[in-house]
């Protein structure tokens, strides 16, 4: 059975989610857009299916090439302490040039949203107990960052050097 819809924040605002996250070994809904496990998506990719990457997915160049055609890529966070999804998102954006939606699903907490967005996530399926208003505010936790990210590819010291020149 598909999971119940969660609050979706995409492009920094709450949006209706027209995708259903289908659990592994669960029957898939017959109509609509469905996020399915990677193996199932690889067997029958299409506009109405999107892949769900487990946190231990090895993002090879071949897999990344396949994912470029996906309408969205969902990355699972089985628990909030598992940070491997950050690396997958960053590699998809920076190394492989993925331009579609990268969605965080699973144990997605407000505390993570700012950092996830810096790594390339642009959609977040919040855990049920998270407060939506707090989540939206969390995306703007910091006005300046020292490290480079997807949103700011230059570290702060280089930006300051360029501005002072």
XYZ file of C-alpha atoms in Angstrom:
165
model
C 0.000 0.000 0.000
C 1.358 3.483 -0.823
C 2.405 5.705 2.056
C 0.127 8.492 3.204
C 1.010 11.867 1.708
C 3.356 14.016 3.746
C 3.861 17.752 3.627
C 5.933 18.598 0.577
C 8.115 21.669 0.409
C 9.414 22.271 -3.102
C 11.036 25.397 -4.464
C 10.872 26.889 -0.942
C 7.081 26.696 -0.599
C 4.438 24.161 0.393
C 3.046 22.436 -2.672
C 0.534 19.763 -3.495
C 2.309 16.509 -4.154
C 1.167 14.706 -7.257
C 3.631 11.862 -6.629
C 2.912 8.831 -4.423
C 5.790 7.114 -2.664
C 5.364 3.370 -3.118
C 7.033 1.193 -0.505
C 9.207 -1.709 -1.596
C 7.256 -4.916 -2.286
C 3.971 -2.983 -2.164
C 1.436 -3.004 -4.984
C 1.753 0.090 -7.086
C -1.242 2.370 -7.713
C -2.600 1.850 -11.217
C -2.967 5.540 -12.024
C -0.935 8.572 -11.170
C 2.708 9.363 -10.690
C 4.628 7.001 -8.447
C 8.073 7.005 -6.829
C 9.292 3.412 -6.919
C 12.458 1.596 -5.824
C 15.367 2.122 -8.218
C 15.319 -1.428 -9.614
C 11.642 -1.164 -10.510
C 12.200 2.214 -12.206
C 15.136 0.824 -14.202
C 12.911 -1.960 -15.528
C 10.255 0.442 -16.845
C 11.261 4.123 -16.739
C 8.669 6.660 -17.823
C 7.127 10.036 -17.132
C 4.793 8.569 -14.498
C 7.557 6.768 -12.552
C 10.457 8.205 -10.566
C 13.298 6.364 -8.833
C 13.806 6.125 -5.087
C 17.481 5.798 -4.207
C 18.386 4.069 -0.966
C 21.010 5.843 1.121
C 23.547 3.132 0.276
C 23.145 3.500 -3.499
C 26.466 3.619 -5.325
C 26.129 6.460 -7.800
C 28.170 5.174 -10.726
C 28.550 7.190 -13.942
C 26.280 4.663 -15.689
C 23.529 5.046 -13.101
C 23.866 8.826 -13.126
C 23.441 8.780 -16.915
C 20.195 6.804 -16.533
C 18.924 9.195 -13.845
C 19.312 12.230 -16.124
C 16.054 11.156 -17.803
C 14.110 10.761 -14.541
C 11.348 13.312 -13.894
C 12.573 13.489 -10.284
C 14.964 11.575 -8.053
C 13.932 10.780 -4.492
C 16.671 9.969 -1.973
C 15.777 8.076 1.168
C 16.933 9.086 4.626
C 16.191 5.969 6.723
C 17.201 7.882 9.867
C 18.249 11.475 10.363
C 21.798 10.470 11.330
C 22.418 8.863 7.923
C 24.146 11.527 5.825
C 24.930 9.494 2.708
C 22.010 11.065 0.846
C 23.720 14.451 0.989
C 26.620 13.054 -1.042
C 24.316 11.443 -3.591
C 22.472 14.732 -4.171
C 25.657 16.760 -4.446
C 27.190 14.327 -6.925
C 24.016 14.310 -9.012
C 24.044 18.105 -9.247
C 27.752 18.918 -9.513
C 29.403 15.965 -11.178
C 26.577 14.662 -13.339
C 24.575 17.827 -14.054
C 21.134 16.587 -12.994
C 18.660 19.489 -13.329
C 15.408 17.858 -12.236
C 13.912 17.782 -8.778
C 15.901 16.016 -6.064
C 13.567 15.135 -3.213
C 14.511 14.099 0.337
C 12.164 11.438 1.735
C 12.139 9.378 4.912
C 13.291 10.729 8.252
C 13.493 14.351 7.041
C 13.697 16.863 9.895
C 13.638 20.652 9.979
C 17.240 20.769 11.255
C 18.474 19.226 8.001
C 16.700 21.366 5.402
C 19.208 24.206 5.093
C 22.123 21.788 4.648
C 20.166 19.565 2.276
C 19.361 22.579 0.096
C 23.072 23.478 -0.051
C 23.788 19.960 -1.351
C 21.239 20.118 -4.169
C 17.904 19.071 -2.707
C 15.052 21.299 -3.835
C 12.138 19.276 -2.429
C 11.547 17.856 1.023
C 8.909 15.372 2.135
C 8.776 16.205 5.838
C 8.356 13.675 8.606
C 4.782 13.876 9.919
C 5.700 15.511 13.248
C 7.518 18.505 11.695
C 5.954 22.001 11.773
C 5.645 23.377 8.240
C 6.183 27.050 9.145
C 9.349 26.164 11.063
C 10.536 24.111 8.102
C 10.093 27.025 5.700
C 12.000 29.296 8.078
C 14.765 26.704 8.440
C 15.607 27.036 4.755
C 16.896 30.531 5.539
C 18.668 29.670 8.796
C 21.896 31.335 7.698
C 22.314 34.344 5.446
C 25.962 33.592 4.649
C 27.966 30.400 4.312
C 31.695 29.847 4.494
C 31.827 26.659 2.454
C 30.971 26.299 -1.220
C 27.702 24.583 -2.061
C 25.305 24.054 -4.931
C 23.778 27.468 -4.242
C 27.119 29.297 -3.798
C 30.011 27.552 -5.560
C 32.686 29.878 -4.169
C 33.910 29.803 -0.557
C 33.444 32.994 1.444
C 37.126 33.971 1.490
C 37.220 33.967 -2.327
C 34.041 36.019 -2.573
C 35.488 38.565 -0.152
C 38.797 38.701 -2.030
C 36.955 39.254 -5.313
C 34.723 41.959 -3.803
C 37.659 43.822 -2.245
C 39.713 43.791 -5.462
